[in-house]
Coordinates of C-alpha atoms in Angstrom, one line a residue:
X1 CA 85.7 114.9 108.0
X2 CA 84.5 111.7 109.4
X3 CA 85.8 109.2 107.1
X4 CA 84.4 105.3 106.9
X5 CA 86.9 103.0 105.5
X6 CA 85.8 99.5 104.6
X7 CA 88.0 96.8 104.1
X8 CA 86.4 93.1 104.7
X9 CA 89.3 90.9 104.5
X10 CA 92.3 93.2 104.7
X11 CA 92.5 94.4 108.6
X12 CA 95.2 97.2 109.3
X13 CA 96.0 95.2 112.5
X14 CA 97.0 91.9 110.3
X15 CA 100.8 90.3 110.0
X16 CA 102.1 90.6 106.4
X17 CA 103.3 87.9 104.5
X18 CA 99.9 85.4 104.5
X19 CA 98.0 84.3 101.7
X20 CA 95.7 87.3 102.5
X21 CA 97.7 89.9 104.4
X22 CA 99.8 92.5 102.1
X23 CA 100.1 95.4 100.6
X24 CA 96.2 96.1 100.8
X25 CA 96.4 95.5 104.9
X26 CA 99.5 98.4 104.7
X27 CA 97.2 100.7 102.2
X28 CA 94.4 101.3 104.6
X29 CA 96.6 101.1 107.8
X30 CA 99.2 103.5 106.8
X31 CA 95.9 106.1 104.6
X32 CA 94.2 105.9 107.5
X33 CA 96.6 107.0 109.9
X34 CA 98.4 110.2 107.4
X35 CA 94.2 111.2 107.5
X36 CA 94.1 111.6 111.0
X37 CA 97.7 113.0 111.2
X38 CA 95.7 115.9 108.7
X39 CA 92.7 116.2 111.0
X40 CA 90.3 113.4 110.3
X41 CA 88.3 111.0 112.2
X42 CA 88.8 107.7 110.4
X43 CA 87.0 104.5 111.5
X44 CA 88.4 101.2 109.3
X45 CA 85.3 98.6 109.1
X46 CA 87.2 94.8 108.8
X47 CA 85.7 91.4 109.2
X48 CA 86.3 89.9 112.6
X49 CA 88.2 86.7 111.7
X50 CA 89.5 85.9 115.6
X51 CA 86.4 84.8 118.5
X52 CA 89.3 87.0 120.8
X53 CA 89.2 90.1 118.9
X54 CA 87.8 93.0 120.7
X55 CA 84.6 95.3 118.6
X56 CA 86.7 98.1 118.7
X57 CA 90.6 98.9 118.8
X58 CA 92.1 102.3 118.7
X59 CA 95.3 101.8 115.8
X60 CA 96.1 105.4 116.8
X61 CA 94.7 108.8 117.6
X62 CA 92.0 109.5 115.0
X63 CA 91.6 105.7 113.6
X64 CA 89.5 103.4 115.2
X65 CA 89.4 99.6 114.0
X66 CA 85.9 98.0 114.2
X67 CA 85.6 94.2 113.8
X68 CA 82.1 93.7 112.2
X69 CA 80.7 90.4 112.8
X70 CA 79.6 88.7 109.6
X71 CA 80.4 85.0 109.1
X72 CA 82.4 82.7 111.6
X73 CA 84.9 84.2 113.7
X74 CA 87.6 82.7 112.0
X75 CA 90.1 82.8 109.1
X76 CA 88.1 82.5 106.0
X77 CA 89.9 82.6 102.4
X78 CA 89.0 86.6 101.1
X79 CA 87.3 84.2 98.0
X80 CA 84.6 82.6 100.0
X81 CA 83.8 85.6 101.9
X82 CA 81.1 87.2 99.7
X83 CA 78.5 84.9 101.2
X84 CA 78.8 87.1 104.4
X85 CA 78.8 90.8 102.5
X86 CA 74.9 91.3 103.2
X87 CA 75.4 90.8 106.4
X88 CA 78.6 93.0 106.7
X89 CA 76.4 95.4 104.6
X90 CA 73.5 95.4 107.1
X91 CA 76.1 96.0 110.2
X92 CA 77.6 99.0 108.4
X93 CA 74.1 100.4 107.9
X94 CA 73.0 99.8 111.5
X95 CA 76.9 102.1 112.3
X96 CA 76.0 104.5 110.3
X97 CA 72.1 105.0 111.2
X98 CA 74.0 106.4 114.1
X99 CA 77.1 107.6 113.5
X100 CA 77.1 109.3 109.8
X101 CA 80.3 109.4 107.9
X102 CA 80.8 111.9 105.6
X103 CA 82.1 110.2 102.9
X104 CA 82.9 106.0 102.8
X105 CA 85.8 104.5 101.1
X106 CA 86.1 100.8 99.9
X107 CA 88.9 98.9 99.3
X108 CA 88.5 95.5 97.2
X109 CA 85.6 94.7 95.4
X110 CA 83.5 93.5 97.8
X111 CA 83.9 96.0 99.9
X112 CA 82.6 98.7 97.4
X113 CA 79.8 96.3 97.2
X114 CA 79.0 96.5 101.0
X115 CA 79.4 99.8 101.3
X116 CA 76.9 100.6 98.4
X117 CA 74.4 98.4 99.9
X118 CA 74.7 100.0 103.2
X119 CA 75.0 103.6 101.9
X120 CA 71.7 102.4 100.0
X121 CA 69.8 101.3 103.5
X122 CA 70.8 104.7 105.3
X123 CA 69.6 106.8 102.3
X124 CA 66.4 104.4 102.1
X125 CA 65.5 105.0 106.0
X126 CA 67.0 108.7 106.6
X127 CA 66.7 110.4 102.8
X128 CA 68.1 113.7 102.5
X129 CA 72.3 113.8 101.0
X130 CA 73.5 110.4 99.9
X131 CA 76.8 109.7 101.7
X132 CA 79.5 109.6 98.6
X133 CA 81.0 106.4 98.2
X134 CA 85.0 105.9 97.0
X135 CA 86.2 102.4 95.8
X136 CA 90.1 101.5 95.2
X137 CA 89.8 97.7 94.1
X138 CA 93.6 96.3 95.0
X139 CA 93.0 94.2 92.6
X140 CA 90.7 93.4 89.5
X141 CA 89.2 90.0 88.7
X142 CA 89.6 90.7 84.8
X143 CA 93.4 90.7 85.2
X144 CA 93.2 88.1 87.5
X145 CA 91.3 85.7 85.2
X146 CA 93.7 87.1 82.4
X147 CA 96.7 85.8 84.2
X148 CA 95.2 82.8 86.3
X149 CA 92.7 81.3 83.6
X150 CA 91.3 78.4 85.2
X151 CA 93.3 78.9 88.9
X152 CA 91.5 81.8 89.7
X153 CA 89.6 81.4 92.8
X154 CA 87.4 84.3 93.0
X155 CA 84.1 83.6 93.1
X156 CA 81.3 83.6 90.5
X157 CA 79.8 86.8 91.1
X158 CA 82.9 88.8 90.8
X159 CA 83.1 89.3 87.0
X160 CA 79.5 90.9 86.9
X161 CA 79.4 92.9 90.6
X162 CA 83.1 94.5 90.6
X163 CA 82.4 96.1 87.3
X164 CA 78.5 97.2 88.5
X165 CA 80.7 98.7 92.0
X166 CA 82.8 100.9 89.8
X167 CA 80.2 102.3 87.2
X168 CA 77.5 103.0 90.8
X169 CA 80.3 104.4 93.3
X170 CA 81.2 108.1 92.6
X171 CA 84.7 108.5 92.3
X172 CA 86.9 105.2 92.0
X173 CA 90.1 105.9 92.9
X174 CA 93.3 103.6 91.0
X175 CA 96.6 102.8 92.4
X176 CA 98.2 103.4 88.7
X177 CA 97.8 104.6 85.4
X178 CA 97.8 101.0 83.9
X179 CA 94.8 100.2 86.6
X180 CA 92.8 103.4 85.1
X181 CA 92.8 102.0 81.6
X182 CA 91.4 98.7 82.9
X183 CA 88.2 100.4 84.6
X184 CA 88.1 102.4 81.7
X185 CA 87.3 98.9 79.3
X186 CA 84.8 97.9 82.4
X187 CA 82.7 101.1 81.5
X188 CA 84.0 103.0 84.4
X189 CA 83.5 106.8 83.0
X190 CA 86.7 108.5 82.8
X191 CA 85.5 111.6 84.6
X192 CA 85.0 109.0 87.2
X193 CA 88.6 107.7 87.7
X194 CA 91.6 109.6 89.9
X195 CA 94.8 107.8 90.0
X196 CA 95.8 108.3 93.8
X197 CA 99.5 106.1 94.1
X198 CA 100.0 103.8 97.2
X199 CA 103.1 105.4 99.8
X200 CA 105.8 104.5 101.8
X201 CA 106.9 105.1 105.1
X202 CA 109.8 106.8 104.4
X203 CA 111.1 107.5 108.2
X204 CA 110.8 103.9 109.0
X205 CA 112.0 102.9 105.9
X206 CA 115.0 104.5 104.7
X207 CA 118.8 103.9 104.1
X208 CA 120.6 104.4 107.4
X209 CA 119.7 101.8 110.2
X210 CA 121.0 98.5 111.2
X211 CA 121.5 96.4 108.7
X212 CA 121.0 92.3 109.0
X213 CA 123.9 90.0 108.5
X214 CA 124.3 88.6 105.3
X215 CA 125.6 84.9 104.6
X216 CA 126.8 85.2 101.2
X217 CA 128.8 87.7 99.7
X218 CA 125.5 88.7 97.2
X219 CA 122.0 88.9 98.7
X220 CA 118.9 89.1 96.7
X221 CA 115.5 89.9 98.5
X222 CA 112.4 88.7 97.3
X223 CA 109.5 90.0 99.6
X224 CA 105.4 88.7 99.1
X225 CA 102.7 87.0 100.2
X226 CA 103.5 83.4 98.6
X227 CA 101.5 82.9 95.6
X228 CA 102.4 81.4 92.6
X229 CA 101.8 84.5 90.4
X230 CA 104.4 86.4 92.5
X231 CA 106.6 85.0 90.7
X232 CA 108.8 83.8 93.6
X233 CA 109.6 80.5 91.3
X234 CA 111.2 82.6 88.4
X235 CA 113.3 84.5 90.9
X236 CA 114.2 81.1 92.6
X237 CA 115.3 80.1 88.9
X238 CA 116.9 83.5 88.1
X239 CA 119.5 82.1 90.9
X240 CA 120.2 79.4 90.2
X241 CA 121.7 80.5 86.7
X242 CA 123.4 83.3 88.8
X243 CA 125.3 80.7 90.7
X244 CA 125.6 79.2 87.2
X245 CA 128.1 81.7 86.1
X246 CA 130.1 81.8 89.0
X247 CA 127.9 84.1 91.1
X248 CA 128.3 83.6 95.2
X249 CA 125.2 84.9 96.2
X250 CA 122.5 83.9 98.2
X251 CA 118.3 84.4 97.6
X252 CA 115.8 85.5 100.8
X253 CA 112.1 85.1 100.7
X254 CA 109.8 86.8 103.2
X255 CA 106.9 85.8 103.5
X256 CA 104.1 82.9 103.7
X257 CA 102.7 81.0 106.6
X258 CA 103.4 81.8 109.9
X259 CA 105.3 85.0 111.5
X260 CA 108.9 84.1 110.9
X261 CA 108.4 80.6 109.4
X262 CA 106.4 79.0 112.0
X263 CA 104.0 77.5 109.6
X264 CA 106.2 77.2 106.6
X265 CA 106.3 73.4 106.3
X266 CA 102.3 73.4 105.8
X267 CA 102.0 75.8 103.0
X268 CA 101.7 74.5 99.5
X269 CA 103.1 77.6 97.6
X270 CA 106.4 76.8 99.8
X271 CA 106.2 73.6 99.4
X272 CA 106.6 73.4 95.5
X273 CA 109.1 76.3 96.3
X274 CA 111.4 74.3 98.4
X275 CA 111.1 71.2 95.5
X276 CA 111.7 73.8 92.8
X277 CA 115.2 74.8 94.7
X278 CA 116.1 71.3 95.8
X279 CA 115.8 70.3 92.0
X280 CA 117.6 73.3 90.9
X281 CA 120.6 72.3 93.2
X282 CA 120.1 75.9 95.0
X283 CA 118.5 75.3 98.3
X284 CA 121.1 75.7 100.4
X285 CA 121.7 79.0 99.2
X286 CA 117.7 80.1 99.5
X287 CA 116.4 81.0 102.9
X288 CA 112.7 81.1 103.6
X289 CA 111.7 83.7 106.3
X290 CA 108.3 83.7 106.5
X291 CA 106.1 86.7 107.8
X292 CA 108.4 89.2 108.9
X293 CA 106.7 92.1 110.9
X294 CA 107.1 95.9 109.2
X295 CA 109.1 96.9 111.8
X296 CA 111.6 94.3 110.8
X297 CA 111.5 95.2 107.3
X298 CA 114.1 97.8 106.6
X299 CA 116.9 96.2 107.9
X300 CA 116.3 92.9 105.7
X301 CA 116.2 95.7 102.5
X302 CA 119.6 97.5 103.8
X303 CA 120.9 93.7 103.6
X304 CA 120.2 92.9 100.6
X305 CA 122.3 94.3 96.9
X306 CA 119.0 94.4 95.1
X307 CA 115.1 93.3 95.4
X308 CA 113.7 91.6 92.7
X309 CA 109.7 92.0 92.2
X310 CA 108.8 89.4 89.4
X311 CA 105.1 88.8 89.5
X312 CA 103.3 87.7 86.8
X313 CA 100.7 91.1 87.3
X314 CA 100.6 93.5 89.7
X315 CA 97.9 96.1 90.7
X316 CA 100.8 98.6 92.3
X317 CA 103.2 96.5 94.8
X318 CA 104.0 98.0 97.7
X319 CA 107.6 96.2 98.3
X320 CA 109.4 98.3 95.2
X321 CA 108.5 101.4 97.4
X322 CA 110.0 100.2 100.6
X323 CA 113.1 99.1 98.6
X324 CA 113.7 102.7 96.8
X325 CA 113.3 104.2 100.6
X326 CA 115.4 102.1 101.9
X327 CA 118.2 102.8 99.1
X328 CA 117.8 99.8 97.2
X329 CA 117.8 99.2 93.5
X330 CA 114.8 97.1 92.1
X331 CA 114.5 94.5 89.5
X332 CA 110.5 94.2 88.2
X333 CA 108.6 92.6 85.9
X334 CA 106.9 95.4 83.6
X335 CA 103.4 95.2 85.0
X336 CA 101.0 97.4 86.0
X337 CA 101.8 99.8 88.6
X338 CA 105.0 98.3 89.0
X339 CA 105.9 100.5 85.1
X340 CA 104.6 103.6 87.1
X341 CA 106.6 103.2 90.6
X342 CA 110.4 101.5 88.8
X343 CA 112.2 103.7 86.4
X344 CA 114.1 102.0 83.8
X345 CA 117.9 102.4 84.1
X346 CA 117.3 105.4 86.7
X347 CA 115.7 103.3 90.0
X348 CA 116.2 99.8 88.3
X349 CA 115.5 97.8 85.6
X350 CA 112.4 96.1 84.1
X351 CA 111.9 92.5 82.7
X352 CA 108.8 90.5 81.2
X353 CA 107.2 88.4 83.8
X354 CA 107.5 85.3 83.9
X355 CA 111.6 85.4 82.1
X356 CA 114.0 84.0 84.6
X357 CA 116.9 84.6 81.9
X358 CA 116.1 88.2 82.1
X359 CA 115.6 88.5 85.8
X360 CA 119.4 86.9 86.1
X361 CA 120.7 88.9 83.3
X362 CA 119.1 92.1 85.2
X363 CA 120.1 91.0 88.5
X364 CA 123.6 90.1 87.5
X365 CA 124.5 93.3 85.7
X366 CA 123.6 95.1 89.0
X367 CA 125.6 93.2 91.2
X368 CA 128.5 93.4 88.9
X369 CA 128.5 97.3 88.6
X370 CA 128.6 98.6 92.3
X371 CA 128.2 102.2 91.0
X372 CA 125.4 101.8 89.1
X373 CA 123.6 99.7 92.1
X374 CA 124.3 102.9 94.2
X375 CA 123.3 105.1 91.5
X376 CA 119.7 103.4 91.3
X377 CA 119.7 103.2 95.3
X378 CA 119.9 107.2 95.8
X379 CA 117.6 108.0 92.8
X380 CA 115.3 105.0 94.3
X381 CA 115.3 107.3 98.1
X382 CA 114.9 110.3 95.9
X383 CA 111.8 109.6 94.1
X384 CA 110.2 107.6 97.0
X385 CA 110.3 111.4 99.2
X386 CA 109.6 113.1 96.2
X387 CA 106.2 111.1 95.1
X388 CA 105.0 108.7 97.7
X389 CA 105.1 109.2 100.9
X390 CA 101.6 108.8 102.5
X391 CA 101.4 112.5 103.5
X392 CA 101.3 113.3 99.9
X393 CA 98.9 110.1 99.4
X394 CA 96.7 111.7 102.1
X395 CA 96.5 115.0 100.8
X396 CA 95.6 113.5 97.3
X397 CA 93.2 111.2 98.8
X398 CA 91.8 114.2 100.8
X399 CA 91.1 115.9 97.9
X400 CA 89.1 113.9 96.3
X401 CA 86.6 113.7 99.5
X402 CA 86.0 116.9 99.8
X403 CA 85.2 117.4 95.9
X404 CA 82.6 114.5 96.2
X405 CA 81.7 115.7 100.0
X406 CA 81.2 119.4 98.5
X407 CA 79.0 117.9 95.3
X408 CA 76.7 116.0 97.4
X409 CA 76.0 119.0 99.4
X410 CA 75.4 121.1 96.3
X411 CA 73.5 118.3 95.2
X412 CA 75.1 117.1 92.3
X413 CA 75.5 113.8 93.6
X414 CA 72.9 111.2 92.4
X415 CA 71.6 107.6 94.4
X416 CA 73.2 105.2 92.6
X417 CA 72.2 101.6 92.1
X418 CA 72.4 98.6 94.0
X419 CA 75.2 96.1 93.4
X420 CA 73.1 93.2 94.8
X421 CA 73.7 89.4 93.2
X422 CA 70.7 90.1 90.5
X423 CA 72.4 92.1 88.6
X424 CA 73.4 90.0 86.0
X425 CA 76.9 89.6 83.3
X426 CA 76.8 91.9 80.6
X427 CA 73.9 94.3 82.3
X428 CA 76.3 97.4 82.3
X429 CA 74.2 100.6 81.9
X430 CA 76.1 103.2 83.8
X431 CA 74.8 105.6 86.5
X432 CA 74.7 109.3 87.1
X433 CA 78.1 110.1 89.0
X434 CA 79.4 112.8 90.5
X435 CA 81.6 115.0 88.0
X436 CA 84.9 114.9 88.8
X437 CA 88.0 117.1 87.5
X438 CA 89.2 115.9 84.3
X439 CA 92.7 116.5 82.3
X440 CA 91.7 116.3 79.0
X441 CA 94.2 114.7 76.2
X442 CA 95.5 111.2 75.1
X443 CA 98.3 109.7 76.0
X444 CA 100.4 106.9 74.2
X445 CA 99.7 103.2 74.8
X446 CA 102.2 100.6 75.4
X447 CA 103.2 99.0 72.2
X448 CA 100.5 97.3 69.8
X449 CA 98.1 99.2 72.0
X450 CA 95.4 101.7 70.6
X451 CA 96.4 105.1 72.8
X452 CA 93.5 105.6 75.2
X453 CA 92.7 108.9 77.2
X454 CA 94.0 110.1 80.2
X455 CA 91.6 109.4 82.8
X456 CA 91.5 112.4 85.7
X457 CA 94.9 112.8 87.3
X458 CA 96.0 114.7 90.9
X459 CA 98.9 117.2 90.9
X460 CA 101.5 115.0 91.2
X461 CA 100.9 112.9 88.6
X462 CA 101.8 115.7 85.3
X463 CA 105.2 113.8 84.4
X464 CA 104.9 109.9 83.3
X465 CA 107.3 107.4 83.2
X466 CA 108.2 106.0 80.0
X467 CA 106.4 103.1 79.4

């Protein structure tokens, strides 16, 4: 298959660790690339943010990078880039006039929303099959605006066009069960929804390798872009009470402005960071690393006794993966996909967000008991080869192109409507979608929830977690 990924902000040639370079940038790089390994011709569609960046840039045999020209050739917060989406739309069109994909997947919401309106132009000027369109948000702006209130930045339009992407594109695909629900409440149709995990390298990330030189006789790892609702403050005052009760141990960060720190000093999340740590008397004992590159990654993991993942929300995190692969146990807030990937008491343990006294009570009773921290390592490599490495991903992913691919050409697949800035809040009819496989049956909420059914799930997917 020819496969069109779109992915505005989130380039698979990025460095991690920026305000707008994570897990997303590793998603499409690392999909794209287990897709070609299978046989596919993938091109990834990205917003050229660099004057220097060439149009197109082989990643690897079968992906091709294309920098699309919409807005300045610069870096532009992902928030104030939807004024540029019709022209990103328009370029996509213009690609696939003459070079047809036979199936496009988004990734973040205004991606879906560029890839309907160009889908919408080709069909307009060719007719014939519509092109299928796949979304994964990343993200949702309900759960950001849940958790962010008045700090969320996304823009206006958001709350009204993300929803309208996932009831007109004809499969949406989620990173977790706790995503599926959420789409479920924006009138996404059930039939509509797969729930496709992110993976994890697991030959580049993995238990033996060089491991980095620790300075204290404890190391905790924190690893995330650095925003405040990564919870790298709570982890910063989960330490400090560590240290409290007689604790030598010492707290890394990766991530933020700059590869390896160069920017660090200008960046306001580190900034109230490194006051939060001077005023908790722990600085000396927290070291800021800035971006690291992946390459770099597993030996920082192998370093460290255990990796705490505190947001205050997270779609799926990426970073709990690479910790279980590389043998580490995990502390994580109990959060969206993080609940799916972290197995209580088996891979590591789960705390409310936002709670440093349990983060330190969690970390603490793992770096007191060095059998149970190798305990939660091995199970952690186990279920990371088991469930999520990206050749699995791929062949789930795979599967649900060639269902949608094999509909259109049956024609079951109907033109869906535009996503376009008229539509306006609370105008939610759905559109015809393509049927999908469904697995029919409830499963139990989280408690003081209502139990809601289980939207269609892939092969691997038949045994949950307990929530």
């Amino acid at each position: 298959m020819k496969i069109a990924m779109v992915s505005e902000h989130a380039s698979p040639l990025a460095v991690l660790g920026g305000v707008d370079a994570g897990g997303q940038n590793v998603h499409v790089a690392e999909l794209s690339g287990a897709l070609a390994d299978r046989g596919h011709q993938v091109t990834v569609y990205t917003r050229r943010d660099d004057a220097d960046q060439p149009v197109r840039v082989l990643l690897r045999p079968g992906v091709e990078v294309v920098h699309v020209d919409a807005g300045p050739a610069r870096h532009v917060p992902k928030d104030d880039l939807f004024p540029f989406m019709d022209t990103f739309a328009s370029v996509l069109a213009a690609e696939w006039f003459v070079d047809r994909p036979d199936v496009v997947h988004g990734h973040f919401w205004m991606s879906g929303h560029a890839a309907l309106e160009a889908v919408k132009q080709v069909h307009a000027r060719t007719g014939g099959v519509r092109i299928p369109v796949v979304q994964t948000f990343h993200a949702l702006g309900v759960v950001k605006r849940r958790h962010q209130g008045t700090a969320d930045t996304s823009p206006a339009e958001r709350e009204w066009i993300e929803p309208a992407v996932g009831r007109s594109v004809d499969q949406v695909v989620a990173t977790c069960s706790d995503e599926a629900f959420e789409l479920k409440a924006l009138g996404v149709p059930l039939h509509a929804i797969s729930v496709v995990p992110c993976g994890v390298d697991t030959e580049l990330f993995r238990p033996d390798g060089p491991v980095e030189e620790r300075g204290r006789p404890h190391r905790v790892l924190t690893a995330s872009r650095l925003v405040r609702r990564k919870g790298v403050g709570t982890t910063i005052a989960a330490l400090a009470k560590l240290l409290d009760e007689g604790r030598e141990a010492e707290l890394v960060v990766v991530g933020g402005a700059g590869t390896a720190g160069a920017d660090l000093a200008d960046d306001p999340e580190y900034q109230r960071l490194d006051a939060l740590a001077r005023s908790l008397g722990v600085r000396e004992h927290v070291t800021f690393r800035g971006q690291l590159g992946q390459h770099d990654m597993p030996a920082v993991y192998r370093s460290a006794d255990v990796v705490v993942c505190a947001p205050w929300y997270e779609p799926f995190g990426i970073v709990p993966l690479e910790a279980m692969a590389c043998g580490r146990p995990v502390v994580a807030s109990s959060v969206g996909g993080l609940i799916d990937t972290v197995v209580e008491d088996a891979t590591g343990l789960h705390v409310p967000p936002r709670d440093e006294d349990a983060v330190a009570a969690a970390v603490g009773a793992i770096l007191d008991d060095p059998e149970r921290r190798d305990a939660y390592g091995r199970a952690g490599r186990e279920r990371a080869e088991a469930r999520y490495t990206w050749h699995k991903v791929a062949a789930e992913s795979e599967r649900v192109y060639e269902r949608l691919v094999a509909g259109a050409a049956n024609g079951l697949a109907t033109p869906v409507a535009a996503t376009g800035t008229d539509t306006a809040p609370g105008s939610n009819e759905p559109v015809t979608i393509t049927p999908a496989t469904t697995t029919p049956g409830t499963r139990p909420g989280r408690a003081g929830r209502t139990a809601r059914p289980t939207p269609a799930v892939l092969p691997h997917q038949t045994e949950r977690t307990a929530r």
